[in-house]
Short mmCIF file of C-alpha atoms in Angstrom, two decimals:
data_model
loop_
_atom_site.label_atom_id
_atom_site.label_comp_id
_atom_site.label_asym_id
_atom_site.label_seq_id
_atom_site.Cartn_x
_atom_site.Cartn_y
_atom_site.Cartn_z
CA UNK A 27 -2.35 -37.99 -8.24
CA UNK A 28 0.78 -36.50 -9.86
CA UNK A 29 3.21 -34.03 -8.32
CA UNK A 30 1.57 -30.97 -9.90
CA UNK A 31 -1.85 -31.94 -8.54
CA UNK A 32 -0.42 -32.59 -5.09
CA UNK A 33 1.33 -29.22 -5.11
CA UNK A 34 -1.89 -27.52 -6.20
CA UNK A 35 -3.88 -29.22 -3.46
CA UNK A 36 -1.27 -28.36 -0.83
CA UNK A 37 -1.30 -24.72 -1.96
CA UNK A 38 -5.08 -24.50 -1.71
CA UNK A 39 -5.04 -26.06 1.76
CA UNK A 40 -2.33 -23.62 2.87
CA UNK A 41 -4.23 -20.62 1.51
CA UNK A 42 -7.43 -21.58 3.35
CA UNK A 43 -5.77 -22.74 6.57
CA UNK A 44 -6.06 -21.20 10.03
CA UNK A 45 -2.35 -20.49 10.19
CA UNK A 46 -2.66 -18.39 7.04
CA UNK A 47 -5.38 -16.36 8.77
CA UNK A 48 -2.95 -15.68 11.62
CA UNK A 49 -0.22 -14.76 9.12
CA UNK A 50 -2.50 -12.34 7.28
CA UNK A 51 -3.56 -10.72 10.55
CA UNK A 52 0.06 -10.20 11.55
CA UNK A 53 0.82 -8.71 8.15
CA UNK A 54 -2.15 -6.35 8.28
CA UNK A 55 -1.01 -5.06 11.66
CA UNK A 56 2.42 -4.33 10.18
CA UNK A 57 0.80 -2.64 7.18
CA UNK A 58 -1.35 -0.56 9.51
CA UNK A 59 1.69 0.57 11.51
CA UNK A 60 3.41 1.73 8.30
CA UNK A 61 0.37 3.77 7.25
CA UNK A 62 -0.06 5.34 10.69
CA UNK A 63 3.55 6.49 10.56
CA UNK A 64 3.19 7.79 6.99
CA UNK A 65 0.11 9.72 8.10
CA UNK A 66 2.00 11.13 11.08
CA UNK A 67 4.95 12.24 8.92
CA UNK A 68 2.60 13.79 6.38
CA UNK A 69 0.81 15.66 9.15
CA UNK A 70 4.14 16.95 10.47
CA UNK A 71 4.97 18.11 6.95
CA UNK A 72 1.64 19.93 6.76
CA UNK A 73 2.52 21.68 10.02
CA UNK A 74 5.85 22.86 8.62
CA UNK A 75 8.31 20.11 9.62
CA UNK A 76 10.20 19.04 6.49
CA UNK A 77 12.69 16.73 8.22
CA UNK A 78 10.92 13.41 7.64
CA UNK A 79 9.94 11.70 4.40
CA UNK A 80 6.21 10.84 4.24
CA UNK A 81 6.70 7.50 2.52
CA UNK A 82 6.96 3.86 3.54
CA UNK A 83 10.77 4.06 3.79
CA UNK A 84 10.52 7.29 5.78
CA UNK A 85 7.98 5.68 8.10
CA UNK A 86 10.26 2.72 8.66
CA UNK A 87 13.20 5.01 9.36
CA UNK A 88 11.05 6.83 11.92
CA UNK A 89 10.13 3.51 13.51
CA UNK A 90 13.78 2.47 13.65
CA UNK A 91 14.60 5.55 15.71
CA UNK A 92 12.21 4.53 18.51
CA UNK A 93 13.14 2.32 21.51
CA UNK A 94 13.60 -1.25 20.24
CA UNK A 95 13.17 0.27 16.79
CA UNK A 96 15.25 -2.24 14.87
CA UNK A 97 13.28 -5.13 16.35
CA UNK A 98 10.04 -3.41 15.38
CA UNK A 99 11.25 -2.82 11.82
CA UNK A 100 12.21 -6.49 11.53
CA UNK A 101 8.73 -7.42 12.72
CA UNK A 102 7.25 -5.16 10.03
CA UNK A 103 9.44 -6.88 7.43
CA UNK A 104 8.23 -10.31 8.56
CA UNK A 105 4.63 -9.11 8.47
CA UNK A 106 4.97 -7.75 4.96
CA UNK A 107 6.49 -10.96 3.64
CA UNK A 108 3.66 -12.94 5.23
CA UNK A 109 1.30 -10.79 3.15
CA UNK A 110 3.45 -11.54 0.10
CA UNK A 111 3.00 -15.29 0.65
CA UNK A 112 -0.76 -14.82 0.99
CA UNK A 113 -1.10 -12.76 -2.16
CA UNK A 114 1.13 -15.06 -4.19
CA UNK A 115 -1.00 -18.05 -3.20
CA UNK A 116 -4.06 -16.02 -4.24
CA UNK A 117 -2.42 -15.13 -7.54
CA UNK A 118 -1.61 -18.76 -8.28
CA UNK A 119 -4.58 -20.60 -6.82
CA UNK A 120 -7.17 -18.16 -5.54
CA UNK A 121 -10.40 -16.59 -6.83
CA UNK A 122 -11.87 -19.95 -7.80
CA UNK A 123 -15.35 -18.45 -7.61
CA UNK A 124 -14.53 -16.26 -10.62
CA UNK A 125 -14.36 -17.23 -14.29
CA UNK A 126 -12.51 -16.06 -17.36
CA UNK A 127 -11.38 -12.43 -17.44
CA UNK A 128 -12.55 -11.72 -13.89
CA UNK A 129 -10.36 -14.49 -12.50
CA UNK A 130 -7.36 -13.28 -14.51
CA UNK A 131 -7.92 -9.68 -13.38
CA UNK A 132 -8.22 -10.60 -9.70
CA UNK A 133 -5.21 -12.90 -9.79
CA UNK A 134 -3.20 -10.14 -11.48
CA UNK A 135 -4.34 -7.75 -8.76
CA UNK A 136 -3.18 -10.21 -6.09
CA UNK A 137 0.20 -10.49 -7.82
CA UNK A 138 0.50 -6.69 -7.94
CA UNK A 139 -0.26 -6.42 -4.23
CA UNK A 140 2.40 -9.05 -3.54
CA UNK A 141 4.93 -6.84 -5.34
CA UNK A 142 3.81 -3.80 -3.31
CA UNK A 143 4.08 -5.65 0.01
CA UNK A 144 7.41 -7.12 -1.04
CA UNK A 145 8.80 -3.66 -1.81
CA UNK A 146 7.87 -2.45 1.68
CA UNK A 147 9.36 -5.63 3.16
CA UNK A 148 12.64 -5.11 1.31
CA UNK A 149 12.69 -1.46 2.41
CA UNK A 150 12.20 -2.62 6.00
CA UNK A 151 15.15 -4.98 5.74
CA UNK A 152 17.31 -2.20 4.31
CA UNK A 153 16.38 0.12 7.16
CA UNK A 154 16.86 -2.61 9.80
CA UNK A 155 20.32 -3.47 8.47
CA UNK A 156 21.33 0.16 8.08
CA UNK A 157 21.64 -0.01 4.28
CA UNK A 158 18.52 2.10 3.66
CA UNK A 159 17.52 5.62 4.54
CA UNK A 160 14.37 7.59 4.87
CA UNK A 161 14.47 8.27 1.18
CA UNK A 162 15.45 11.90 1.55
CA UNK A 163 14.10 14.84 3.39
CA UNK A 164 13.56 18.49 2.98
CA UNK A 165 12.26 20.18 -0.11
CA UNK A 166 13.65 17.61 -2.50
CA UNK A 167 11.16 15.05 -1.23
CA UNK A 168 13.65 12.21 -1.73
CA UNK A 169 13.18 11.81 -5.46
CA UNK A 170 16.46 10.28 -6.62
CA UNK A 171 15.41 6.62 -6.51
CA UNK A 172 12.27 7.16 -8.55
CA UNK A 173 14.11 9.56 -10.87
CA UNK A 174 16.71 6.93 -11.78
CA UNK A 175 14.05 4.31 -12.45
CA UNK A 176 12.06 6.70 -14.62
CA UNK A 177 15.20 7.75 -16.47
CA UNK A 178 16.03 4.11 -17.24
CA UNK A 179 12.51 3.56 -18.57
CA UNK A 180 12.84 6.62 -20.78
CA UNK A 181 16.06 5.25 -22.25
CA UNK A 182 14.14 2.25 -23.61
CA UNK A 183 12.54 2.27 -27.06
CA UNK A 184 9.25 4.19 -26.73
CA UNK A 185 10.38 4.97 -23.20
CA UNK A 186 8.31 8.13 -22.84
CA UNK A 187 5.18 6.24 -23.83
CA UNK A 188 6.01 3.50 -21.31
CA UNK A 189 6.33 6.08 -18.49
CA UNK A 190 3.01 7.66 -19.50
CA UNK A 191 1.30 4.25 -19.52
CA UNK A 192 2.78 3.45 -16.10
CA UNK A 193 1.45 6.76 -14.84
CA UNK A 194 -2.01 6.13 -16.28
CA UNK A 195 -2.06 2.68 -14.67
CA UNK A 196 -1.16 4.21 -11.31
CA UNK A 197 -3.90 6.82 -11.73
CA UNK A 198 -6.32 4.01 -12.57
CA UNK A 199 -5.39 2.22 -9.36
CA UNK A 200 -5.95 5.43 -7.41
CA UNK A 201 -9.38 5.88 -9.00
CA UNK A 202 -10.18 2.27 -8.11
CA UNK A 203 -9.33 2.96 -4.46
CA UNK A 204 -11.72 5.92 -4.42
CA UNK A 205 -14.44 3.89 -6.16
CA UNK A 206 -13.93 1.14 -3.61
CA UNK A 207 -14.66 3.66 -0.87
CA UNK A 208 -17.58 5.26 -2.72
CA UNK A 209 -19.34 1.93 -3.29
CA UNK A 210 -18.45 0.53 0.16
CA UNK A 211 -16.82 -2.42 -1.60
CA UNK A 212 -14.06 -2.36 1.02
CA UNK A 213 -16.61 -3.46 3.64
CA UNK A 214 -16.26 -7.02 2.34
CA UNK A 215 -12.84 -7.07 3.96
CA UNK A 216 -14.49 -7.17 7.42
CA UNK A 217 -16.48 -10.05 8.88
CA UNK A 218 -20.12 -9.36 9.95
CA UNK A 219 -19.12 -8.56 13.53
CA UNK A 220 -16.66 -5.96 12.26
CA UNK A 221 -19.48 -4.09 10.50
CA UNK A 222 -22.00 -4.05 13.35
CA UNK A 223 -22.58 -1.70 16.26
CA UNK A 224 -20.79 1.53 17.05
CA UNK A 225 -17.35 -0.02 16.61
CA UNK A 226 -18.37 -1.35 13.20
CA UNK A 227 -19.55 2.11 12.16
CA UNK A 228 -16.18 3.53 13.22
CA UNK A 229 -14.29 0.84 11.29
CA UNK A 230 -16.32 1.54 8.15
CA UNK A 231 -15.67 5.26 8.50
CA UNK A 232 -11.93 4.61 8.84
CA UNK A 233 -12.05 2.47 5.72
CA UNK A 234 -14.02 4.96 3.63
CA UNK A 235 -11.84 7.92 4.57
CA UNK A 236 -8.66 5.87 4.31
CA UNK A 237 -9.34 4.48 0.84
CA UNK A 238 -10.28 7.94 -0.48
CA UNK A 239 -7.07 9.45 0.92
CA UNK A 240 -4.95 6.63 -0.49
CA UNK A 241 -6.66 6.94 -3.86
CA UNK A 242 -5.96 10.68 -4.04
CA UNK A 243 -2.31 10.24 -3.03
CA UNK A 244 -1.77 7.38 -5.49
CA UNK A 245 -3.48 9.37 -8.24
CA UNK A 246 -1.07 12.26 -7.71
CA UNK A 247 1.87 9.86 -7.97
CA UNK A 248 0.48 8.65 -11.29
CA UNK A 249 -0.01 12.20 -12.53
CA UNK A 250 3.66 12.94 -11.80
CA UNK A 251 4.67 9.98 -13.95
CA UNK A 252 2.41 11.09 -16.79
CA UNK A 253 3.83 14.61 -16.64
CA UNK A 254 7.39 13.27 -16.58
CA UNK A 255 6.65 11.10 -19.62
CA UNK A 256 5.19 13.94 -21.67
CA UNK A 257 7.96 16.39 -20.76
CA UNK A 258 10.80 13.83 -20.87
CA UNK A 259 11.94 15.07 -17.44
CA UNK A 260 12.60 12.13 -15.14
CA UNK A 261 12.96 14.40 -12.12
CA UNK A 262 9.28 15.35 -12.43
CA UNK A 263 8.22 11.83 -11.43
CA UNK A 264 8.25 10.67 -7.84
CA UNK A 265 6.86 8.46 -5.15
CA UNK A 266 4.40 9.15 -2.38
CA UNK A 267 6.68 11.62 -0.62
CA UNK A 268 7.05 13.84 -3.71
CA UNK A 269 3.31 13.63 -4.36
CA UNK A 270 2.62 14.95 -0.87
CA UNK A 271 5.16 17.73 -1.33
CA UNK A 272 3.30 18.68 -4.51
CA UNK A 273 0.07 18.90 -2.50
CA UNK A 274 1.83 21.11 0.06
CA UNK A 275 2.86 23.58 -2.66
CA UNK A 276 -0.71 24.12 -3.87
CA UNK A 277 -3.11 26.84 -2.64
CA UNK A 278 -4.35 25.79 0.79
CA UNK A 279 -1.69 23.06 0.56
CA UNK A 280 -1.16 22.56 4.31
CA UNK A 281 -4.90 22.10 4.84
CA UNK A 282 -5.19 19.65 1.93
CA UNK A 283 -2.11 17.75 3.02
CA UNK A 284 -3.37 17.61 6.60
CA UNK A 285 -6.63 16.07 5.39
CA UNK A 286 -4.77 13.47 3.31
CA UNK A 287 -2.49 12.71 6.27
CA UNK A 288 -5.47 12.07 8.53
CA UNK A 289 -6.99 9.87 5.82
CA UNK A 290 -3.83 7.79 5.49
CA UNK A 291 -3.81 7.37 9.26
CA UNK A 292 -7.45 6.23 9.07
CA UNK A 293 -6.39 3.59 6.55
CA UNK A 294 -3.86 2.34 9.07
CA UNK A 295 -6.61 2.07 11.70
CA UNK A 296 -8.77 0.20 9.20
CA UNK A 297 -5.93 -2.29 8.69
CA UNK A 298 -6.01 -2.97 12.44
CA UNK A 299 -9.79 -3.45 12.29
CA UNK A 300 -9.40 -5.79 9.36
CA UNK A 301 -6.78 -7.81 11.25
CA UNK A 302 -9.24 -8.24 14.11
CA UNK A 303 -12.27 -8.99 11.92
CA UNK A 304 -10.62 -10.68 8.96
CA UNK A 305 -12.77 -11.75 6.04
CA UNK A 306 -11.04 -13.25 3.04
#
């Protein structure tokens, strides 16, 4: 057996090991905490408090301000990077039960999730070390970071088209989240015990509501990118915080934003349920 085969075998054993289950559970708890805090900040925004930023960085900043906050933020960072390891192993070696295009698509999805978890982990490190902030507050919604990235993309050849495509891809991901809720596909993320009895019914409700809320929020983020690409205005793009501010400014905005906030909180609770009844 050559080195490549040994490395492949070791990776498969690591991905299916009991310690990886524990690592994933720890990461899901951290991910759930982040979403509960985002939901809380979004709910405060719906009630008229514009001080916090309803985003992952804003949630981490809020966590850092609590007793033992820095320790908790470091724990979130560790949890997120454990999820990165899991998803990278999936991207490289997982989904063996799939063939052809399905395997490529699922491995690409795992790689994308690794990037998402890694971004939250890096944000946690920045907040824990004092080099990051909540990403802005108030009516601006903390847009500068996304603006600069979008502006750089627009400076590339066919930059506007690239921003539009990025936006459409984000919208597609949001639609997928809603479809996942509609078809109950997310239920596969719980073991049989996690789907049975009254507690199982509650977990499934958290998942359905949570995935719909996440899908709507992500879809709005994508729409902002598409609009920015068509208008060549980088400041029209934004992350989750700006998307939620856009919801707030619509008719019945506080009510709509409150519903999305509760949904994002439900997703956090579903992450806890998934950590307890992991199926992967």
